[in-house]
Amino acid sequence: MTSMSDLDKISANQEGFNLRARAHLQSSYYDVERFKQGYNMLRKLEQEELGDVSGQSLLELQCHIGVNSLSLARMGARVTGTDISDEAIDIARDLAEELDLDAKFVQANLYDLPKVLDGEFDRVFTGYGTLSFLPDIRGWAEVASRYVKPGGTLTIVEIHPILNLFDSVDGELRVTRSLFESRQVHHEMSASYADRIEDEVAVETHSIYGWRWTVEEVVNALIDVGMTIERLREVPYDARQRLPLMVPDGDHNWRIPGDPIPLSFACVARR
Ligand SMILES: C[S@@+](CC[C@H](N)C(=O)[O-])C[C@H]1O[C@@H](n2cnc3c(N)ncnc32)[C@H](O)[C@@H]1O
């Protein structure tokens, strides 16, 4: 079999996320009905790291069905959201119209975004579950930083890569992989994520390709393109249940009892 290029894998992910986008209208993670009633979909870490966004221009990269972008619009930001999934962008535009929220949505592969979107923003933001779908982290940093106004910031909130090392075996956390090996992953999926594992939503079978980046690689990519790292945080909670032994913390996040490892990280970089 001919090996797939990164572009082929990005296209497969686009198809996969098109299927997932419609299914996510039923996902407890996105809880679209609650969002429509005014609930802010940004998780605690995202809200803390973004702070006050009112009156600011803001670009969300890989915005999926737009509920974070539209929550930021409700917080007073002038928002543009972008994603490769045309289905996700259609849903985001429909939600904006239905809720009468002022936000613009652009469909593009992140690496091609400069061909279709001009301008610079006070804030650029990317939240949970984005960097691991990108084959070139330095290329991502070039695109992301290109949209930050001089003096503006790029905020990343992501799943901590250390979680990739572990599985839960008999209710215990076990190291089953190396952080430095198995950097590319491919899964055939017939379900997509929800808030808790048992609520996973069924999706037509699709392929998802991923690339695992360490925190060091993400931070160094930003330094290499000239960004100044202002803050780095590691916290022992995550936006959803990824392993069966994770428990809800009552604050819309999930933890491993005893908080043994970081589950999310955040980085703020200034141009
Ligand atoms: C797991 S979703 C999560 C995104 C968002 N932070 C959220 O919480 O809804 C990842 C998104 O990345 C998008 N994506 C994957 N590869 C991309 C690429 N090369 N360019 C732009 N978007 C991409 C997918 O279409 C999907 O909407």
CSV table of C-alpha atoms and ligand atoms in Angstrom, one decimal:
chain,number,residue,atom,x,y,z
A,1,MET,CA,0.0,0.0,0.0
A,2,THR,CA,1.3,3.5,-0.8
A,3,SER,CA,2.0,5.4,2.3
A,4,MET,CA,-0.3,8.4,2.9
A,5,SER,CA,1.1,11.9,2.8
A,6,ASP,CA,0.4,14.4,5.6
A,7,LEU,CA,-2.0,16.1,3.3
A,8,ASP,CA,-3.9,12.8,2.7
A,9,LYS,CA,-4.1,12.4,6.5
A,10,ILE,CA,-5.4,16.0,7.0
A,11,SER,CA,-8.1,15.3,4.4
A,12,ALA,CA,-9.1,12.1,6.2
A,13,ASN,CA,-9.3,14.0,9.4
A,14,GLN,CA,-11.5,16.6,7.6
A,15,GLU,CA,-13.9,13.9,6.6
A,16,GLY,CA,-13.8,12.4,10.1
A,17,PHE,CA,-14.6,15.7,11.7
A,18,ASN,CA,-17.4,16.4,9.2
A,19,LEU,CA,-19.0,13.2,10.5
A,20,ARG,CA,-18.3,14.1,14.1
A,21,ALA,CA,-19.6,17.7,13.8
A,22,ARG,CA,-23.2,16.6,13.2
A,23,ALA,CA,-22.9,13.9,15.9
A,24,HIS,CA,-21.6,16.5,18.4
A,25,LEU,CA,-25.0,18.2,18.3
A,26,GLN,CA,-26.0,15.3,20.6
A,27,SER,CA,-22.7,15.2,22.6
A,28,SER,CA,-22.7,15.9,26.4
A,29,TYR,CA,-19.3,17.6,25.9
A,30,TYR,CA,-20.8,20.3,23.6
A,31,ASP,CA,-24.2,20.4,25.3
A,32,VAL,CA,-25.6,22.6,22.6
A,33,GLU,CA,-29.0,23.1,24.2
A,34,ARG,CA,-27.4,24.4,27.4
A,35,PHE,CA,-25.1,26.6,25.3
A,36,LYS,CA,-28.1,28.1,23.5
A,37,GLN,CA,-29.6,29.0,26.9
A,38,GLY,CA,-26.6,31.2,27.6
A,39,TYR,CA,-24.1,28.8,29.2
A,40,ASN,CA,-20.4,29.8,28.7
A,41,MET,CA,-18.8,26.7,27.0
A,42,LEU,CA,-15.2,27.8,27.9
A,43,ARG,CA,-13.8,25.6,30.6
A,44,LYS,CA,-12.2,27.0,33.8
A,45,LEU,CA,-8.6,27.0,32.5
A,46,GLU,CA,-9.6,28.6,29.2
A,47,GLN,CA,-11.5,31.3,31.0
A,48,GLU,CA,-8.7,31.9,33.5
A,49,GLU,CA,-6.0,32.1,30.8
A,50,LEU,CA,-8.0,34.3,28.4
A,51,GLY,CA,-9.3,36.7,31.1
A,52,ASP,CA,-11.2,39.8,30.0
A,53,VAL,CA,-11.7,39.7,26.2
A,54,SER,CA,-14.3,42.4,25.9
A,55,GLY,CA,-13.7,44.8,23.0
A,56,GLN,CA,-10.8,42.7,21.7
A,57,SER,CA,-10.5,41.2,18.2
A,58,LEU,CA,-10.0,37.4,18.7
A,59,LEU,CA,-9.2,34.5,16.3
A,60,GLU,CA,-10.0,31.0,17.4
A,61,LEU,CA,-8.0,28.3,15.5
A,62,GLN,CA,-9.7,24.9,15.0
A,63,CYS,CA,-13.0,26.2,16.5
A,64,HIS,CA,-15.0,23.1,15.5
A,65,ILE,CA,-18.8,23.8,15.8
A,66,GLY,CA,-18.1,27.3,17.2
A,67,VAL,CA,-19.5,27.1,20.7
A,68,ASN,CA,-16.2,28.5,22.3
A,69,SER,CA,-16.0,31.2,19.7
A,70,LEU,CA,-19.6,32.2,20.3
A,71,SER,CA,-19.1,32.1,24.0
A,72,LEU,CA,-16.2,34.5,23.5
A,73,ALA,CA,-18.6,36.7,21.4
A,74,ARG,CA,-21.0,36.7,24.3
A,75,MET,CA,-18.1,37.9,26.5
A,76,GLY,CA,-17.7,40.9,24.2
A,77,ALA,CA,-14.9,39.9,21.8
A,78,ARG,CA,-15.1,40.5,18.1
A,79,VAL,CA,-14.6,36.9,17.1
A,80,THR,CA,-13.4,35.0,14.0
A,81,GLY,CA,-13.4,31.2,14.2
A,82,THR,CA,-11.8,28.9,11.7
A,83,ASP,CA,-11.7,25.2,11.1
A,84,ILE,CA,-11.1,22.7,8.3
A,85,SER,CA,-14.4,21.0,8.7
A,86,ASP,CA,-17.0,22.5,6.4
A,87,GLU,CA,-19.8,20.8,8.4
A,88,ALA,CA,-18.5,22.2,11.7
A,89,ILE,CA,-18.3,25.7,10.1
A,90,ASP,CA,-21.9,25.4,8.8
A,91,ILE,CA,-23.1,24.5,12.3
A,92,ALA,CA,-21.1,27.4,13.8
A,93,ARG,CA,-22.7,29.9,11.3
A,94,ASP,CA,-26.2,28.5,11.9
A,95,LEU,CA,-25.7,28.9,15.7
A,96,ALA,CA,-24.5,32.4,15.3
A,97,GLU,CA,-27.5,33.3,13.2
A,98,GLU,CA,-30.0,31.5,15.5
A,99,LEU,CA,-28.6,33.2,18.6
A,100,ASP,CA,-28.0,36.6,16.8
A,101,LEU,CA,-24.3,36.6,17.8
A,102,ASP,CA,-21.8,38.6,15.8
A,103,ALA,CA,-19.0,36.3,14.7
A,104,LYS,CA,-17.4,35.4,11.5
A,105,PHE,CA,-16.4,31.8,10.5
A,106,VAL,CA,-13.9,30.8,7.9
A,107,GLN,CA,-13.4,27.2,6.5
A,108,ALA,CA,-9.7,26.4,5.9
A,109,ASN,CA,-6.9,23.9,6.5
A,110,LEU,CA,-4.9,25.8,9.2
A,111,TYR,CA,-1.7,25.7,7.0
A,112,ASP,CA,-3.6,27.4,4.1
A,113,LEU,CA,-5.4,30.0,6.3
A,114,PRO,CA,-3.1,32.9,5.2
A,115,LYS,CA,-4.4,32.3,1.6
A,116,VAL,CA,-8.0,33.1,2.7
A,117,LEU,CA,-7.8,35.2,5.9
A,118,ASP,CA,-6.0,38.6,6.2
A,119,GLY,CA,-5.5,40.7,9.3
A,120,GLU,CA,-4.1,40.6,12.8
A,121,PHE,CA,-5.9,40.1,16.1
A,122,ASP,CA,-5.5,41.3,19.7
A,123,ARG,CA,-5.9,37.6,20.7
A,124,VAL,CA,-5.4,34.3,19.0
A,125,PHE,CA,-6.7,31.3,20.9
A,126,THR,CA,-6.7,27.5,20.5
A,127,GLY,CA,-8.4,25.2,23.0
A,128,TYR,CA,-8.6,21.6,24.0
A,129,GLY,CA,-7.9,19.0,21.3
A,130,THR,CA,-6.3,20.9,18.4
A,131,LEU,CA,-2.5,20.6,18.2
A,132,SER,CA,-2.6,16.8,18.1
A,133,PHE,CA,-4.3,16.9,14.6
A,134,LEU,CA,-1.4,18.9,13.1
A,135,PRO,CA,1.6,17.3,11.4
A,136,ASP,CA,4.0,20.3,11.6
A,137,ILE,CA,4.2,22.2,14.9
A,138,ARG,CA,6.6,24.8,13.6
A,139,GLY,CA,4.3,25.5,10.6
A,140,TRP,CA,1.4,25.8,13.1
A,141,ALA,CA,3.4,28.3,15.2
A,142,GLU,CA,4.2,30.4,12.0
A,143,VAL,CA,0.6,30.6,11.1
A,144,ALA,CA,-0.7,31.2,14.6
A,145,SER,CA,1.9,34.0,15.4
A,146,ARG,CA,1.3,35.6,12.0
A,147,TYR,CA,-2.2,36.5,13.2
A,148,VAL,CA,-1.2,38.1,16.5
A,149,LYS,CA,-0.9,41.9,16.5
A,150,PRO,CA,2.4,43.2,17.7
A,151,GLY,CA,1.9,43.3,21.5
A,152,GLY,CA,-1.0,40.9,21.3
A,153,THR,CA,-1.2,37.3,22.7
A,154,LEU,CA,-1.6,33.7,21.7
A,155,THR,CA,-3.3,31.5,24.3
A,156,ILE,CA,-3.1,27.7,24.1
A,157,VAL,CA,-5.0,25.4,26.4
A,158,GLU,CA,-4.4,21.8,25.7
A,159,ILE,CA,-4.6,18.2,26.8
A,160,HIS,CA,-1.3,17.5,28.6
A,161,PRO,CA,0.7,15.1,26.4
A,162,ILE,CA,1.8,13.1,29.5
A,163,LEU,CA,-1.7,11.6,29.5
A,164,ASN,CA,-0.8,9.7,26.3
A,165,LEU,CA,1.7,7.5,28.3
A,166,PHE,CA,-1.0,6.1,30.6
A,167,ASP,CA,-3.9,3.6,30.5
A,168,SER,CA,-6.1,2.7,33.4
A,169,VAL,CA,-5.6,-1.0,34.1
A,170,ASP,CA,-7.7,-2.6,36.9
A,171,GLY,CA,-8.6,0.9,38.1
A,172,GLU,CA,-4.9,1.9,38.4
A,173,LEU,CA,-2.8,4.3,36.3
A,174,ARG,CA,-0.2,2.4,34.4
A,175,VAL,CA,2.6,3.7,32.1
A,176,THR,CA,2.0,1.8,28.8
A,177,ARG,CA,3.8,4.0,26.2
A,178,SER,CA,6.8,6.3,25.9
A,179,LEU,CA,6.5,10.1,25.5
A,180,PHE,CA,9.2,10.1,22.9
A,181,GLU,CA,8.0,7.2,20.8
A,182,SER,CA,4.8,6.4,18.9
A,183,ARG,CA,4.5,10.0,17.9
A,184,GLN,CA,2.0,9.4,15.1
A,185,VAL,CA,-1.3,7.6,15.7
A,186,HIS,CA,-4.1,6.3,13.5
A,187,HIS,CA,-7.4,5.1,14.8
A,188,GLU,CA,-10.5,3.7,13.1
A,189,MET,CA,-13.3,5.2,15.1
A,190,SER,CA,-17.1,4.6,15.3
A,191,ALA,CA,-17.7,6.9,18.2
A,192,SER,CA,-16.7,10.4,19.2
A,193,TYR,CA,-16.0,12.1,22.5
A,194,ALA,CA,-18.5,13.2,25.1
A,195,ASP,CA,-18.1,14.7,28.6
A,196,ARG,CA,-17.9,11.2,30.1
A,197,ILE,CA,-16.7,8.0,28.4
A,198,GLU,CA,-20.1,6.2,28.8
A,199,ASP,CA,-21.9,9.0,26.9
A,200,GLU,CA,-19.8,8.7,23.7
A,201,VAL,CA,-21.8,9.4,20.6
A,202,ALA,CA,-22.0,6.9,17.7
A,203,VAL,CA,-20.5,8.2,14.4
A,204,GLU,CA,-20.2,6.4,11.0
A,205,THR,CA,-16.8,4.7,10.9
A,206,HIS,CA,-14.0,7.1,10.1
A,207,SER,CA,-10.2,7.4,10.3
A,208,ILE,CA,-8.5,9.9,12.6
A,209,TYR,CA,-4.8,10.6,12.3
A,210,GLY,CA,-2.8,12.3,15.1
A,211,TRP,CA,0.6,13.7,16.0
A,212,ARG,CA,1.8,13.8,19.6
A,213,TRP,CA,3.7,16.9,20.6
A,214,THR,CA,5.5,17.4,23.8
A,215,VAL,CA,5.1,20.6,25.8
A,216,GLU,CA,8.7,21.4,25.0
A,217,GLU,CA,8.1,21.1,21.2
A,218,VAL,CA,5.1,23.4,21.4
A,219,VAL,CA,6.9,26.1,23.5
A,220,ASN,CA,10.1,25.9,21.4
A,221,ALA,CA,8.1,26.2,18.2
A,222,LEU,CA,6.7,29.5,19.5
A,223,ILE,CA,10.1,30.7,20.6
A,224,ASP,CA,11.5,29.8,17.2
A,225,VAL,CA,9.0,32.1,15.4
A,226,GLY,CA,9.9,35.0,17.7
A,227,MET,CA,7.1,34.8,20.3
A,228,THR,CA,7.8,35.6,24.0
A,229,ILE,CA,6.5,33.0,26.4
A,230,GLU,CA,4.7,34.9,29.2
A,231,ARG,CA,3.2,32.0,31.2
A,232,LEU,CA,3.1,28.3,31.2
A,233,ARG,CA,0.7,26.3,33.5
A,234,GLU,CA,0.2,22.6,34.2
A,235,VAL,CA,-3.0,21.6,36.1
A,236,PRO,CA,-4.3,18.3,37.3
A,237,TYR,CA,-7.7,18.5,35.6
A,238,ASP,CA,-9.1,18.0,32.1
A,239,ALA,CA,-12.2,19.1,30.3
A,240,ARG,CA,-13.5,15.6,29.8
A,241,GLN,CA,-13.1,12.0,31.1
A,242,ARG,CA,-10.4,10.3,29.0
A,243,LEU,CA,-9.7,7.4,31.3
A,244,PRO,CA,-12.3,5.4,33.3
A,245,LEU,CA,-10.6,6.3,36.6
A,246,MET,CA,-11.1,10.0,36.1
A,247,VAL,CA,-13.8,11.5,38.3
A,248,PRO,CA,-15.8,14.8,38.0
A,249,ASP,CA,-14.6,17.5,40.2
A,250,GLY,CA,-17.9,19.4,40.5
A,251,ASP,CA,-16.4,22.3,38.4
A,252,HIS,CA,-17.1,20.8,34.9
A,253,ASN,CA,-13.6,19.2,34.9
A,254,TRP,CA,-12.3,15.7,35.5
A,255,ARG,CA,-9.4,14.6,37.8
A,256,ILE,CA,-7.5,11.5,38.7
A,257,PRO,CA,-7.9,10.9,42.4
A,258,GLY,CA,-4.8,12.1,44.2
A,259,ASP,CA,-3.9,14.4,41.3
A,260,PRO,CA,-0.8,12.4,40.4
A,261,ILE,CA,0.0,14.0,37.0
A,262,PRO,CA,-0.8,17.2,35.0
A,263,LEU,CA,-3.8,16.6,32.7
A,264,SER,CA,-3.9,20.0,30.9
A,265,PHE,CA,-1.4,22.7,30.2
A,266,ALA,CA,-1.8,26.3,29.1
A,267,CYS,CA,0.7,28.7,27.5
A,268,VAL,CA,0.4,32.4,26.9
A,269,ALA,CA,2.8,33.9,24.4
A,270,ARG,CA,3.2,37.5,23.4
A,271,ARG,CA,4.3,38.9,20.0
B,1,LIG,C1,-11.3,17.9,18.8
B,1,LIG,S1,-11.9,19.2,17.8
B,1,LIG,C2,-11.8,20.4,19.1
B,1,LIG,C3,-11.7,21.8,18.8
B,1,LIG,C4,-12.2,22.8,19.8
B,1,LIG,N1,-11.2,23.2,20.6
B,1,LIG,C5,-13.4,22.3,20.7
B,1,LIG,O1,-13.2,22.2,21.9
B,1,LIG,O2,-14.5,22.1,20.1
B,1,LIG,C6,-10.5,19.5,16.7
B,1,LIG,C7,-10.9,20.4,15.5
B,1,LIG,O3,-9.7,20.6,14.7
B,1,LIG,C8,-10.1,20.7,13.4
B,1,LIG,N2,-8.9,20.4,12.5
B,1,LIG,C9,-8.2,19.3,12.4
B,1,LIG,N3,-7.2,19.4,11.6
B,1,LIG,C10,-7.2,20.7,11.1
B,1,LIG,C11,-6.4,21.4,10.2
B,1,LIG,N4,-5.4,20.9,9.5
B,1,LIG,N5,-6.8,22.7,9.9
B,1,LIG,C12,-7.9,23.3,10.6
B,1,LIG,N6,-8.6,22.6,11.5
B,1,LIG,C13,-8.3,21.3,11.7
B,1,LIG,C14,-11.1,19.6,13.2
B,1,LIG,O4,-11.9,19.8,12.1
B,1,LIG,C15,-11.9,19.8,14.6
B,1,LIG,O5,-13.0,20.7,14.4
